[in-house]
Structure formats: structure tokens, C-alpha cells
Amino acid sequence: QLAPWASENGLAVRAAWCWNAKPPWCTLPTVSGGSCKVNGTTVTQLSPGETCEPTCDAGKVLVGSCVLLTCPTSGDQPTCTNDLSAKTWWVPCGFGDKCLGAIDLGTTQWEQFGTYSCVDPADATDACDGLSYVTVEKPVSTIEQIDQGTLGIVGGLVLIMLLAAVIGRFSPA
């Protein structure tokens, strides 16, 4: 969870953790006349990094983003720090050891991970000819997450510790 708190001097403090007891997941939209399949089996949710293929019942045609629906990846356990800037899991999951919410694929908020519907051919103005993979930005690495303020504070604390050690070594007993 990204949790900023502002102190009197404006210093921002952040904490991060993963959801080990119940990890993140994506729910799939309920589509009249269609479903999303993984290896030919209809699914209703995906784990991070999984994709499914939207399909329509006979007599219907696929419209939408024309991509495989993709549940965004989550960062490596146990800290998931790559999720900090991915703008995906922190909001729906909340804090604690269980992810409290899910990403609802197919909704406006998450449309960058794919949308679809199944319509009658007469109503299909932009039917999909085929499906492709959605392109998702690579999460920022852990080292890129550390902002300059944090580095400055850590550097300042190290300098104070070194100075204290030097003073303690040369002070009269």
C-alpha cells in the first residue's frame, strides 16, 4: 500500500507491502452472448499476468478493443514495490495481508487492459477481425522507486552516524 502522510515539515513517509493471504485478482465482465476463455475453458477471474480470449456465442460478433483481456502483473513477493507506480493494485487491494478488492476488467477505469462485447452482426460497426495482446507499460524497477528525498534522508543519517562515531573515538574519556 502506498500511504503518504505529511508531517509538519512536509516530509512524506511511505510504506509498501504485498497481500500474501489473498493475492490480487481481476474479475471479468459479464457479457451477454459471450465469455472469456483460457485454454478453451470459460473463466470469471484472472490472476495477475494471466490473459483470456473473449469469444462470442454463435450468431454474435466480437466488438471492443480486439485484444486478449489481460490482468496486469503484480510485483515480486514479498514487497511488491514494483506495484507502487503501476497504478493498478494499490487502490483496489488496500492495506493488510489480504487484497480487499479486484480490478474489474471491461470497466472504463481499466479499459487499457481490454474490453469486449458480443452483438448481432447487423449492429457491429467495428467487428474484430482477430485478437492481439494488450501492451502494458513495464513497471518501474525498485531502485527507480526511491525518490531523491528518501536518498537524501538516508545519506544524512549515515553522515550523522559516521560523525558521531568519529567524535566518540576522539573525545576524552
Tab-separated table of N, CA and C in Angstrom:
chain	number	residue	atom	x	y	z
A	1	GLN	N	0.855	-1.178	0.000
A	1	GLN	CA	0.000	0.000	0.000
A	1	GLN	C	0.885	1.220	0.000
A	2	LEU	N	0.569	2.161	-0.798
A	2	LEU	CA	1.267	3.433	-0.808
A	2	LEU	C	0.510	4.340	0.132
A	3	ALA	N	1.135	4.741	1.199
A	3	ALA	CA	0.434	5.502	2.220
A	3	ALA	C	1.215	6.768	2.552
A	4	PRO	N	0.908	7.877	1.905
A	4	PRO	CA	1.646	9.097	2.227
A	4	PRO	C	1.036	9.808	3.437
A	5	TRP	N	1.886	10.252	4.328
A	5	TRP	CA	1.465	11.095	5.425
A	5	TRP	C	2.366	12.306	5.412
A	6	ALA	N	1.812	13.467	5.643
A	6	ALA	CA	2.618	14.684	5.660
A	6	ALA	C	2.848	15.094	7.106
A	7	SER	N	4.064	15.325	7.460
A	7	SER	CA	4.375	15.813	8.791
A	7	SER	C	4.434	17.335	8.738
A	8	GLU	N	4.731	17.953	9.879
A	8	GLU	CA	4.772	19.414	9.937
A	8	GLU	C	5.817	20.005	9.004
A	9	ASN	N	6.929	19.296	8.802
A	9	ASN	CA	7.982	19.836	7.948
A	9	ASN	C	7.807	19.438	6.485
A	10	GLY	N	6.664	18.777	6.149
A	10	GLY	CA	6.374	18.426	4.767
A	10	GLY	C	6.984	17.116	4.302
A	11	LEU	N	7.661	16.398	5.196
A	11	LEU	CA	8.278	15.134	4.843
A	11	LEU	C	7.203	14.092	4.569
A	12	ALA	N	7.297	13.392	3.448
A	12	ALA	CA	6.334	12.337	3.109
A	12	ALA	C	6.923	10.992	3.498
A	13	VAL	N	6.119	10.176	4.128
A	13	VAL	CA	6.541	8.846	4.544
A	13	VAL	C	5.675	7.843	3.805
A	14	ARG	N	6.284	6.770	3.292
A	14	ARG	CA	5.537	5.767	2.543
A	14	ARG	C	5.861	4.381	3.059
A	15	ALA	N	4.877	3.496	2.944
A	15	ALA	CA	5.080	2.100	3.316
A	15	ALA	C	4.557	1.223	2.182
A	16	ALA	N	5.143	0.034	2.022
A	16	ALA	CA	4.702	-0.873	0.967
A	16	ALA	C	4.685	-2.298	1.499
A	17	TRP	N	3.737	-3.085	1.024
A	17	TRP	CA	3.671	-4.498	1.381
A	17	TRP	C	2.894	-5.241	0.319
A	18	CYS	N	2.888	-6.556	0.405
A	18	CYS	CA	2.120	-7.400	-0.506
A	18	CYS	C	0.957	-8.027	0.228
A	19	TRP	N	0.120	-8.691	-0.535
A	19	TRP	CA	-1.063	-9.328	0.017
A	19	TRP	C	-0.871	-10.833	-0.110
A	20	ASN	N	-0.233	-11.422	0.897
A	20	ASN	CA	0.134	-12.834	0.835
A	20	ASN	C	-1.042	-13.772	1.102
A	21	ALA	N	-1.926	-13.416	2.042
A	21	ALA	CA	-3.031	-14.306	2.405
A	21	ALA	C	-4.051	-14.415	1.271
A	22	LYS	N	-4.310	-13.316	0.586
A	22	LYS	CA	-5.223	-13.319	-0.556
A	22	LYS	C	-4.640	-12.366	-1.590
A	23	PRO	N	-3.963	-12.903	-2.607
A	23	PRO	CA	-3.298	-12.044	-3.590
A	23	PRO	C	-4.287	-11.340	-4.511
A	24	PRO	N	-3.807	-10.359	-5.286
A	24	PRO	CA	-4.672	-9.628	-6.218
A	24	PRO	C	-5.299	-10.541	-7.266
A	25	TRP	N	-6.428	-10.100	-7.828
A	25	TRP	CA	-7.089	-10.830	-8.912
A	25	TRP	C	-7.916	-9.846	-9.725
A	26	CYS	N	-8.277	-10.262	-10.914
A	26	CYS	CA	-9.125	-9.453	-11.794
A	26	CYS	C	-10.439	-10.193	-12.017
A	27	THR	N	-11.541	-9.457	-11.951
A	27	THR	CA	-12.828	-10.038	-12.320
A	27	THR	C	-13.106	-9.690	-13.774
A	28	LEU	N	-13.776	-10.606	-14.456
A	28	LEU	CA	-14.079	-10.411	-15.872
A	28	LEU	C	-15.513	-9.929	-16.031
A	29	PRO	N	-15.778	-9.142	-17.051
A	29	PRO	CA	-17.128	-8.629	-17.243
A	29	PRO	C	-18.102	-9.746	-17.625
A	30	THR	N	-19.354	-9.583	-17.217
A	30	THR	CA	-20.414	-10.473	-17.678
A	30	THR	C	-20.912	-9.907	-18.992
A	31	VAL	N	-20.755	-10.672	-20.069
A	31	VAL	CA	-21.104	-10.201	-21.404
A	31	VAL	C	-22.214	-11.082	-21.958
A	32	SER	N	-23.329	-10.461	-22.303
A	32	SER	CA	-24.440	-11.207	-22.885
A	32	SER	C	-24.001	-11.819	-24.215
A	33	GLY	N	-24.140	-13.129	-24.336
A	33	GLY	CA	-23.767	-13.808	-25.570
A	33	GLY	C	-22.290	-14.048	-25.727
A	34	GLY	N	-21.520	-13.914	-24.641
A	34	GLY	CA	-20.083	-14.116	-24.754
A	34	GLY	C	-19.449	-14.560	-23.461
A	35	SER	N	-18.184	-14.923	-23.555
A	35	SER	CA	-17.413	-15.322	-22.379
A	35	SER	C	-15.936	-15.127	-22.685
A	36	CYS	N	-15.136	-15.257	-21.651
A	36	CYS	CA	-13.693	-15.150	-21.824
A	36	CYS	C	-13.108	-16.507	-21.462
A	37	LYS	N	-12.200	-17.016	-22.302
A	37	LYS	CA	-11.710	-18.379	-22.137
A	37	LYS	C	-10.189	-18.440	-22.011
A	38	VAL	N	-9.760	-19.374	-21.179
A	38	VAL	CA	-8.351	-19.713	-21.035
A	38	VAL	C	-8.230	-21.187	-21.416
A	39	ASN	N	-7.472	-21.464	-22.464
A	39	ASN	CA	-7.324	-22.833	-22.969
A	39	ASN	C	-8.685	-23.500	-23.210
A	40	GLY	N	-9.638	-22.740	-23.750
A	40	GLY	CA	-10.946	-23.280	-24.094
A	40	GLY	C	-11.935	-23.374	-22.949
A	41	THR	N	-11.532	-23.027	-21.735
A	41	THR	CA	-12.409	-23.090	-20.568
A	41	THR	C	-12.846	-21.684	-20.176
A	42	THR	N	-14.153	-21.495	-19.979
A	42	THR	CA	-14.681	-20.197	-19.558
A	42	THR	C	-14.217	-19.876	-18.144
A	43	VAL	N	-13.727	-18.654	-17.945
A	43	VAL	CA	-13.263	-18.202	-16.635
A	43	VAL	C	-13.994	-16.925	-16.245
A	44	THR	N	-14.056	-16.652	-14.949
A	44	THR	CA	-14.702	-15.432	-14.456
A	44	THR	C	-13.716	-14.506	-13.765
A	45	GLN	N	-12.504	-14.991	-13.511
A	45	GLN	CA	-11.475	-14.133	-12.942
A	45	GLN	C	-10.104	-14.613	-13.392
A	46	LEU	N	-9.137	-13.701	-13.293
A	46	LEU	CA	-7.761	-13.990	-13.692
A	46	LEU	C	-6.817	-13.591	-12.571
A	47	SER	N	-5.683	-14.248	-12.503
A	47	SER	CA	-4.605	-13.862	-11.598
A	47	SER	C	-3.714	-12.859	-12.319
A	48	PRO	N	-2.928	-12.070	-11.583
A	48	PRO	CA	-2.033	-11.109	-12.226
A	48	PRO	C	-1.156	-11.769	-13.289
A	49	GLY	N	-1.102	-11.151	-14.461
A	49	GLY	CA	-0.296	-11.642	-15.569
A	49	GLY	C	-1.018	-12.602	-16.498
A	50	GLU	N	-2.199	-13.088	-16.122
A	50	GLU	CA	-2.941	-14.011	-16.973
A	50	GLU	C	-3.756	-13.259	-18.021
A	51	THR	N	-4.027	-13.939	-19.130
A	51	THR	CA	-4.876	-13.386	-20.181
A	51	THR	C	-5.990	-14.378	-20.496
A	52	CYS	N	-7.066	-13.858	-21.090
A	52	CYS	CA	-8.129	-14.735	-21.573
A	52	CYS	C	-8.598	-14.224	-22.929
A	53	GLU	N	-9.187	-15.112	-23.686
A	53	GLU	CA	-9.639	-14.789	-25.038
A	53	GLU	C	-11.144	-14.568	-25.045
A	54	PRO	N	-11.581	-13.342	-25.360
A	54	PRO	CA	-13.015	-13.106	-25.443
A	54	PRO	C	-13.610	-13.846	-26.643
A	55	THR	N	-14.719	-14.529	-26.432
A	55	THR	CA	-15.390	-15.264	-27.505
A	55	THR	C	-16.883	-14.973	-27.439
A	56	CYS	N	-17.537	-15.104	-28.583
A	56	CYS	CA	-18.973	-14.861	-28.669
A	56	CYS	C	-19.695	-16.138	-29.064
A	57	ASP	N	-20.938	-16.247	-28.603
A	57	ASP	CA	-21.779	-17.379	-28.979
A	57	ASP	C	-22.095	-17.312	-30.473
A	58	ALA	N	-22.555	-18.431	-31.009
A	58	ALA	CA	-22.932	-18.484	-32.426
A	58	ALA	C	-23.960	-17.408	-32.731
A	59	GLY	N	-23.787	-16.753	-33.864
A	59	GLY	CA	-24.713	-15.700	-34.272
A	59	GLY	C	-24.354	-14.320	-33.750
A	60	LYS	N	-23.304	-14.214	-32.944
A	60	LYS	CA	-22.854	-12.926	-32.409
A	60	LYS	C	-21.445	-12.645	-32.924
A	61	VAL	N	-21.076	-11.371	-32.979
A	61	VAL	CA	-19.732	-10.994	-33.391
A	61	VAL	C	-19.065	-10.189	-32.284
A	62	LEU	N	-17.755	-10.300	-32.221
A	62	LEU	CA	-16.955	-9.657	-31.189
A	62	LEU	C	-16.645	-8.213	-31.583
A	63	VAL	N	-16.911	-7.286	-30.665
A	63	VAL	CA	-16.527	-5.890	-30.836
A	63	VAL	C	-15.846	-5.436	-29.555
A	64	GLY	N	-15.086	-4.376	-29.647
A	64	GLY	CA	-14.385	-3.843	-28.471
A	64	GLY	C	-12.964	-3.486	-28.824
A	65	SER	N	-12.056	-3.722	-27.885
A	65	SER	CA	-10.658	-3.356	-28.102
A	65	SER	C	-9.905	-4.371	-28.957
A	66	CYS	N	-10.506	-5.525	-29.201
A	66	CYS	CA	-9.903	-6.564	-30.066
A	66	CYS	C	-8.557	-7.035	-29.547
A	67	VAL	N	-8.430	-7.130	-28.223
A	67	VAL	CA	-7.228	-7.660	-27.593
A	67	VAL	C	-7.631	-8.748	-26.604
A	68	LEU	N	-6.681	-9.600	-26.256
A	68	LEU	CA	-6.903	-10.534	-25.172
A	68	LEU	C	-7.052	-9.723	-23.890
A	69	LEU	N	-8.017	-10.046	-23.055
A	69	LEU	CA	-8.137	-9.349	-21.786
A	69	LEU	C	-6.970	-9.761	-20.908
A	70	THR	N	-6.307	-8.801	-20.293
A	70	THR	CA	-5.091	-9.039	-19.539
A	70	THR	C	-5.226	-8.513	-18.127
A	71	CYS	N	-4.969	-9.374	-17.153
A	71	CYS	CA	-4.909	-8.944	-15.756
A	71	CYS	C	-3.489	-8.413	-15.538
A	72	PRO	N	-3.340	-7.146	-15.130
A	72	PRO	CA	-1.990	-6.585	-15.016
A	72	PRO	C	-1.125	-7.357	-14.026
A	73	THR	N	0.158	-7.389	-14.301
A	73	THR	CA	1.088	-8.096	-13.422
A	73	THR	C	1.217	-7.369	-12.095
A	74	SER	N	1.665	-8.108	-11.108
A	74	SER	CA	1.947	-7.552	-9.789
A	74	SER	C	3.432	-7.742	-9.535
A	75	GLY	N	3.985	-6.926	-8.665
A	75	GLY	CA	5.412	-7.003	-8.374
A	75	GLY	C	5.795	-8.268	-7.641
A	76	ASP	N	7.089	-8.497	-7.544
A	76	ASP	CA	7.616	-9.687	-6.889
A	76	ASP	C	7.318	-9.671	-5.396
A	77	GLN	N	7.041	-10.855	-4.844
A	77	GLN	CA	6.871	-11.009	-3.400
A	77	GLN	C	8.247	-10.857	-2.762
A	78	PRO	N	8.404	-10.459	-1.531
A	78	PRO	CA	7.340	-10.183	-0.589
A	78	PRO	C	6.959	-8.715	-0.503
A	79	THR	N	7.628	-7.824	-1.244
A	79	THR	CA	7.360	-6.398	-1.039
A	79	THR	C	6.495	-5.766	-2.107
A	80	CYS	N	6.448	-6.331	-3.298
A	80	CYS	CA	5.647	-5.791	-4.408
A	80	CYS	C	5.937	-4.321	-4.686
A	81	THR	N	7.180	-3.887	-4.484
A	81	THR	CA	7.475	-2.469	-4.668
A	81	THR	C	7.300	-2.012	-6.109
A	82	ASN	N	7.367	-2.930	-7.081
A	82	ASN	CA	7.133	-2.521	-8.462
A	82	ASN	C	5.694	-2.085	-8.694
A	83	ASP	N	4.783	-2.436	-7.780
A	83	ASP	CA	3.388	-2.018	-7.902
A	83	ASP	C	3.183	-0.555	-7.525
A	84	LEU	N	4.159	0.065	-6.876
A	84	LEU	CA	3.975	1.432	-6.390
A	84	LEU	C	3.615	2.407	-7.498
A	85	SER	N	4.232	2.286	-8.652
A	85	SER	CA	3.958	3.246	-9.713
A	85	SER	C	3.144	2.649	-10.854
A	86	ALA	N	2.742	1.398	-10.742
A	86	ALA	CA	1.982	0.766	-11.815
A	86	ALA	C	0.545	1.278	-11.878
A	87	LYS	N	0.086	1.935	-10.817
A	87	LYS	CA	-1.266	2.496	-10.756
A	87	LYS	C	-2.321	1.432	-11.025
A	88	THR	N	-2.101	0.258	-10.447
A	88	THR	CA	-3.090	-0.803	-10.602
A	88	THR	C	-3.504	-1.354	-9.256
A	89	TRP	N	-2.649	-2.091	-8.576
A	89	TRP	CA	-3.072	-2.884	-7.429
A	89	TRP	C	-3.232	-2.130	-6.128
A	90	TRP	N	-2.544	-1.016	-5.931
A	90	TRP	CA	-2.593	-0.348	-4.629
A	90	TRP	C	-3.990	0.128	-4.271
A	91	VAL	N	-4.719	0.684	-5.214
A	91	VAL	CA	-6.050	1.223	-4.912
A	91	VAL	C	-7.069	0.117	-4.607
A	92	PRO	N	-7.245	-0.903	-5.455
A	92	PRO	CA	-8.269	-1.896	-5.132
A	92	PRO	C	-7.911	-2.813	-3.963
A	93	CYS	N	-6.626	-3.049	-3.725
A	93	CYS	CA	-6.254	-4.011	-2.682
A	93	CYS	C	-6.309	-3.427	-1.275
A	94	GLY	N	-5.922	-2.187	-1.095
A	94	GLY	CA	-5.893	-1.626	0.249
A	94	GLY	C	-4.687	-2.127	1.028
A	95	PHE	N	-4.812	-2.109	2.367
A	95	PHE	CA	-3.685	-2.487	3.208
A	95	PHE	C	-3.970	-3.815	3.904
A	96	GLY	N	-2.930	-4.394	4.504
A	96	GLY	CA	-3.071	-5.663	5.204
A	96	GLY	C	-2.473	-6.808	4.421
A	97	ASP	N	-2.761	-8.049	4.858
A	97	ASP	CA	-2.183	-9.209	4.188
A	97	ASP	C	-3.127	-9.828	3.168
A	98	LYS	N	-4.342	-9.271	3.012
A	98	LYS	CA	-5.316	-9.759	2.042
A	98	LYS	C	-5.675	-8.636	1.077
A	99	CYS	N	-5.699	-8.956	-0.209
A	99	CYS	CA	-6.152	-7.973	-1.183
A	99	CYS	C	-7.660	-7.853	-1.020
A	100	LEU	N	-8.140	-6.640	-0.737
A	100	LEU	CA	-9.544	-6.428	-0.399
A	100	LEU	C	-10.452	-6.285	-1.604
A	101	GLY	N	-9.902	-5.885	-2.737
A	101	GLY	CA	-10.720	-5.650	-3.923
A	101	GLY	C	-10.103	-6.302	-5.139
A	102	ALA	N	-10.716	-6.065	-6.269
A	102	ALA	CA	-10.224	-6.635	-7.520
A	102	ALA	C	-10.265	-5.570	-8.599
A	103	ILE	N	-9.533	-5.801	-9.660
A	103	ILE	CA	-9.633	-4.961	-10.843
A	103	ILE	C	-10.766	-5.529	-11.680
A	104	ASP	N	-11.747	-4.706	-11.956
A	104	ASP	CA	-12.895	-5.127	-12.758
A	104	ASP	C	-12.596	-4.854	-14.224
A	105	LEU	N	-12.069	-5.869	-14.916
A	105	LEU	CA	-11.754	-5.698	-16.331
A	105	LEU	C	-13.021	-5.380	-17.113
A	106	GLY	N	-12.870	-4.626	-18.173
A	106	GLY	CA	-14.002	-4.259	-19.009
A	106	GLY	C	-14.663	-2.961	-18.589
A	107	THR	N	-14.306	-2.416	-17.417
A	107	THR	CA	-14.876	-1.144	-16.979
A	107	THR	C	-14.036	0.007	-17.522
A	108	THR	N	-14.592	1.187	-17.510
A	108	THR	CA	-13.900	2.365	-18.046
A	108	THR	C	-12.555	2.585	-17.366
A	109	GLN	N	-12.512	2.410	-16.052
A	109	GLN	CA	-11.272	2.640	-15.307
A	109	GLN	C	-10.139	1.728	-15.766
A	110	TRP	N	-10.467	0.519	-16.203
A	110	TRP	CA	-9.438	-0.467	-16.543
A	110	TRP	C	-9.475	-0.846	-18.026
A	111	GLU	N	-10.013	0.000	-18.881
A	111	GLU	CA	-10.164	-0.363	-20.296
A	111	GLU	C	-8.835	-0.553	-21.015
A	112	GLN	N	-7.737	-0.037	-20.466
A	112	GLN	CA	-6.437	-0.243	-21.118
A	112	GLN	C	-6.026	-1.718	-21.106
A	113	PHE	N	-6.717	-2.565	-20.319
A	113	PHE	CA	-6.402	-3.988	-20.268
A	113	PHE	C	-7.378	-4.824	-21.096
A	114	GLY	N	-8.212	-4.166	-21.892
A	114	GLY	CA	-9.099	-4.854	-22.817
A	114	GLY	C	-10.572	-4.736	-22.466
A	115	THR	N	-11.401	-4.615	-23.502
A	115	THR	CA	-12.856	-4.582	-23.359
A	115	THR	C	-13.455	-5.390	-24.506
A	116	TYR	N	-14.680	-5.889	-24.288
A	116	TYR	CA	-15.350	-6.565	-25.392
A	116	TYR	C	-16.841	-6.662	-25.122
A	117	SER	N	-17.577	-6.860	-26.199
A	117	SER	CA	-18.991	-7.196	-26.129
A	117	SER	C	-19.316	-8.048	-27.345
A	118	CYS	N	-20.470	-8.692	-27.306
A	118	CYS	CA	-20.909	-9.553	-28.395
A	118	CYS	C	-22.250	-9.021	-28.894
A	119	VAL	N	-22.307	-8.715	-30.176
A	119	VAL	CA	-23.510	-8.100	-30.736
A	119	VAL	C	-23.957	-8.857	-31.977
A	120	ASP	N	-25.178	-8.551	-32.416
A	120	ASP	CA	-25.666	-9.115	-33.669
A	120	ASP	C	-24.844	-8.538	-34.812
A	121	PRO	N	-24.582	-9.322	-35.848
A	121	PRO	CA	-23.760	-8.824	-36.961
A	121	PRO	C	-24.279	-7.522	-37.560
A	122	ALA	N	-25.594	-7.325	-37.588
A	122	ALA	CA	-26.161	-6.098	-38.159
A	122	ALA	C	-25.792	-4.871	-37.324
A	123	ASP	N	-25.515	-5.068	-36.034
A	123	ASP	CA	-25.186	-3.957	-35.138
A	123	ASP	C	-23.691	-3.719	-34.996
A	124	ALA	N	-22.884	-4.556	-35.640
A	124	ALA	CA	-21.437	-4.481	-35.489
A	124	ALA	C	-20.842	-3.520	-36.509
A	125	THR	N	-20.524	-2.310	-36.054
A	125	THR	CA	-19.881	-1.346	-36.954
A	125	THR	C	-18.370	-1.534	-36.973
A	126	ASP	N	-17.805	-2.021	-35.872
A	126	ASP	CA	-16.357	-2.226	-35.781
A	126	ASP	C	-16.059	-3.617	-35.234
A	127	ALA	N	-16.430	-4.648	-35.959
A	127	ALA	CA	-16.184	-6.020	-35.507
A	127	ALA	C	-14.695	-6.319	-35.531
A	128	CYS	N	-14.260	-7.147	-34.601
A	128	CYS	CA	-12.849	-7.541	-34.524
A	128	CYS	C	-12.554	-8.601	-35.573
A	129	ASP	N	-11.481	-8.390	-36.327
A	129	ASP	CA	-11.036	-9.400	-37.289
A	129	ASP	C	-10.190	-10.460	-36.601
A	130	GLY	N	-9.574	-10.114	-35.503
A	130	GLY	CA	-8.721	-11.018	-34.747
A	130	GLY	C	-8.368	-10.370	-33.425
A	131	LEU	N	-7.594	-11.060	-32.628
A	131	LEU	CA	-7.206	-10.547	-31.318
A	131	LEU	C	-5.702	-10.399	-31.240
A	132	SER	N	-5.264	-9.425	-30.475
A	132	SER	CA	-3.848	-9.248	-30.225
A	132	SER	C	-3.655	-9.060	-28.726
A	133	TYR	N	-2.405	-9.030	-28.309
A	133	TYR	CA	-2.107	-8.824	-26.899
A	133	TYR	C	-2.127	-7.341	-26.588
A	134	VAL	N	-2.590	-7.006	-25.397
A	134	VAL	CA	-2.544	-5.631	-24.938
A	134	VAL	C	-1.101	-5.333	-24.524
A	135	THR	N	-0.648	-4.132	-24.787
A	135	THR	CA	0.690	-3.726	-24.400
A	135	THR	C	0.585	-2.926	-23.109
A	136	VAL	N	1.232	-3.430	-22.076
A	136	VAL	CA	1.192	-2.773	-20.772
A	136	VAL	C	2.588	-2.252	-20.474
A	137	GLU	N	2.657	-1.021	-19.939
A	137	GLU	CA	3.955	-0.450	-19.617
A	137	GLU	C	4.675	-1.312	-18.593
A	138	LYS	N	5.996	-1.413	-18.757
A	138	LYS	CA	6.819	-2.155	-17.813
A	138	LYS	C	6.821	-1.407	-16.482
A	139	PRO	N	6.590	-2.124	-15.364
A	139	PRO	CA	6.629	-1.449	-14.064
A	139	PRO	C	8.005	-0.853	-13.809
A	140	VAL	N	8.020	0.223	-13.072
A	140	VAL	CA	9.266	0.872	-12.706
A	140	VAL	C	10.004	-0.025	-11.732
A	141	SER	N	11.320	-0.144	-11.882
A	141	SER	CA	12.093	-1.022	-11.014
A	141	SER	C	12.137	-0.473	-9.591
A	142	THR	N	12.498	-1.340	-8.664
A	142	THR	CA	12.546	-0.966	-7.253
A	142	THR	C	13.482	0.207	-7.023
A	143	ILE	N	14.639	0.191	-7.648
A	143	ILE	CA	15.596	1.269	-7.432
A	143	ILE	C	15.052	2.596	-7.969
A	144	GLU	N	14.256	2.537	-9.032
A	144	GLU	CA	13.666	3.756	-9.572
A	144	GLU	C	12.588	4.310	-8.660
A	145	GLN	N	12.075	3.485	-7.745
A	145	GLN	CA	11.035	3.910	-6.828
A	145	GLN	C	11.560	4.857	-5.758
A	146	ILE	N	12.817	4.710	-5.424
A	146	ILE	CA	13.374	5.509	-4.328
A	146	ILE	C	13.553	6.943	-4.817
A	147	ASP	N	12.850	7.857	-4.212
A	147	ASP	CA	12.944	9.243	-4.660
A	147	ASP	C	14.146	9.931	-4.023
A	148	GLN	N	14.480	11.066	-4.543
A	148	GLN	CA	15.665	11.790	-4.090
A	148	GLN	C	15.558	12.197	-2.627
A	149	GLY	N	14.371	12.504	-2.150
A	149	GLY	CA	14.190	12.877	-0.750
A	149	GLY	C	14.573	11.745	0.173
A	150	THR	N	14.151	10.535	-0.165
A	150	THR	CA	14.481	9.376	0.652
A	150	THR	C	15.991	9.154	0.658
A	151	LEU	N	16.609	9.268	-0.511
A	151	LEU	CA	18.065	9.106	-0.588
A	151	LEU	C	18.777	10.175	0.236
A	152	GLY	N	18.268	11.390	0.206
A	152	GLY	CA	18.864	12.475	0.981
A	152	GLY	C	18.775	12.225	2.472
A	153	ILE	N	17.632	11.751	2.919
A	153	ILE	CA	17.446	11.463	4.348
A	153	ILE	C	18.372	10.337	4.790
A	154	VAL	N	18.414	9.247	4.018
A	154	VAL	CA	19.284	8.129	4.364
A	154	VAL	C	20.742	8.577	4.368
A	155	GLY	N	21.140	9.340	3.369
A	155	GLY	CA	22.517	9.844	3.312
A	155	GLY	C	22.842	10.725	4.502
A	156	GLY	N	21.903	11.593	4.882
A	156	GLY	CA	22.104	12.456	6.043
A	156	GLY	C	22.257	11.663	7.327
A	157	LEU	N	21.436	10.630	7.498
A	157	LEU	CA	21.531	9.785	8.699
A	157	LEU	C	22.863	9.038	8.750
A	158	VAL	N	23.329	8.548	7.626
A	158	VAL	CA	24.629	7.857	7.577
A	158	VAL	C	25.737	8.834	7.940
A	159	LEU	N	25.666	10.044	7.416
A	159	LEU	CA	26.684	11.055	7.726
A	159	LEU	C	26.688	11.385	9.214
A	160	ILE	N	25.525	11.525	9.830
A	160	ILE	CA	25.427	11.803	11.269
A	160	ILE	C	26.010	10.648	12.075
A	161	MET	N	25.724	9.410	11.657
A	161	MET	CA	26.255	8.244	12.370
A	161	MET	C	27.785	8.203	12.280
A	162	LEU	N	28.315	8.486	11.101
A	162	LEU	CA	29.777	8.500	10.935
A	162	LEU	C	30.408	9.608	11.769
A	163	LEU	N	29.795	10.770	11.772
A	163	LEU	CA	30.305	11.903	12.556
A	163	LEU	C	30.273	11.570	14.045
A	164	ALA	N	29.189	10.937	14.507
A	164	ALA	CA	29.082	10.554	15.913
A	164	ALA	C	30.166	9.537	16.277
A	165	ALA	N	30.443	8.606	15.362
A	165	ALA	CA	31.489	7.598	15.620
A	165	ALA	C	32.863	8.252	15.727
A	166	VAL	N	33.137	9.214	14.857
A	166	VAL	CA	34.422	9.915	14.888
A	166	VAL	C	34.553	10.730	16.154
A	167	ILE	N	33.509	11.459	16.531
A	167	ILE	CA	33.536	12.272	17.754
A	167	ILE	C	33.713	11.369	18.962
A	168	GLY	N	33.021	10.261	18.995
A	168	GLY	CA	33.118	9.333	20.121
A	168	GLY	C	34.498	8.729	20.239
A	169	ARG	N	35.163	8.546	19.137
A	169	ARG	CA	36.511	7.925	19.154
A	169	ARG	C	37.567	8.883	19.693
A	170	PHE	N	37.413	10.177	19.405
A	170	PHE	CA	38.433	11.148	19.812
A	170	PHE	C	38.046	11.959	21.026
A	171	SER	N	36.909	11.730	21.607
A	171	SER	CA	36.524	12.508	22.791
A	171	SER	C	37.262	11.958	24.013
A	172	PRO	N	37.599	12.852	24.982
A	172	PRO	CA	38.318	12.402	26.165
A	172	PRO	C	37.452	11.471	26.997
A	173	ALA	N	38.088	10.500	27.600
A	173	ALA	CA	37.360	9.504	28.387
A	173	ALA	C	37.069	9.935	29.778
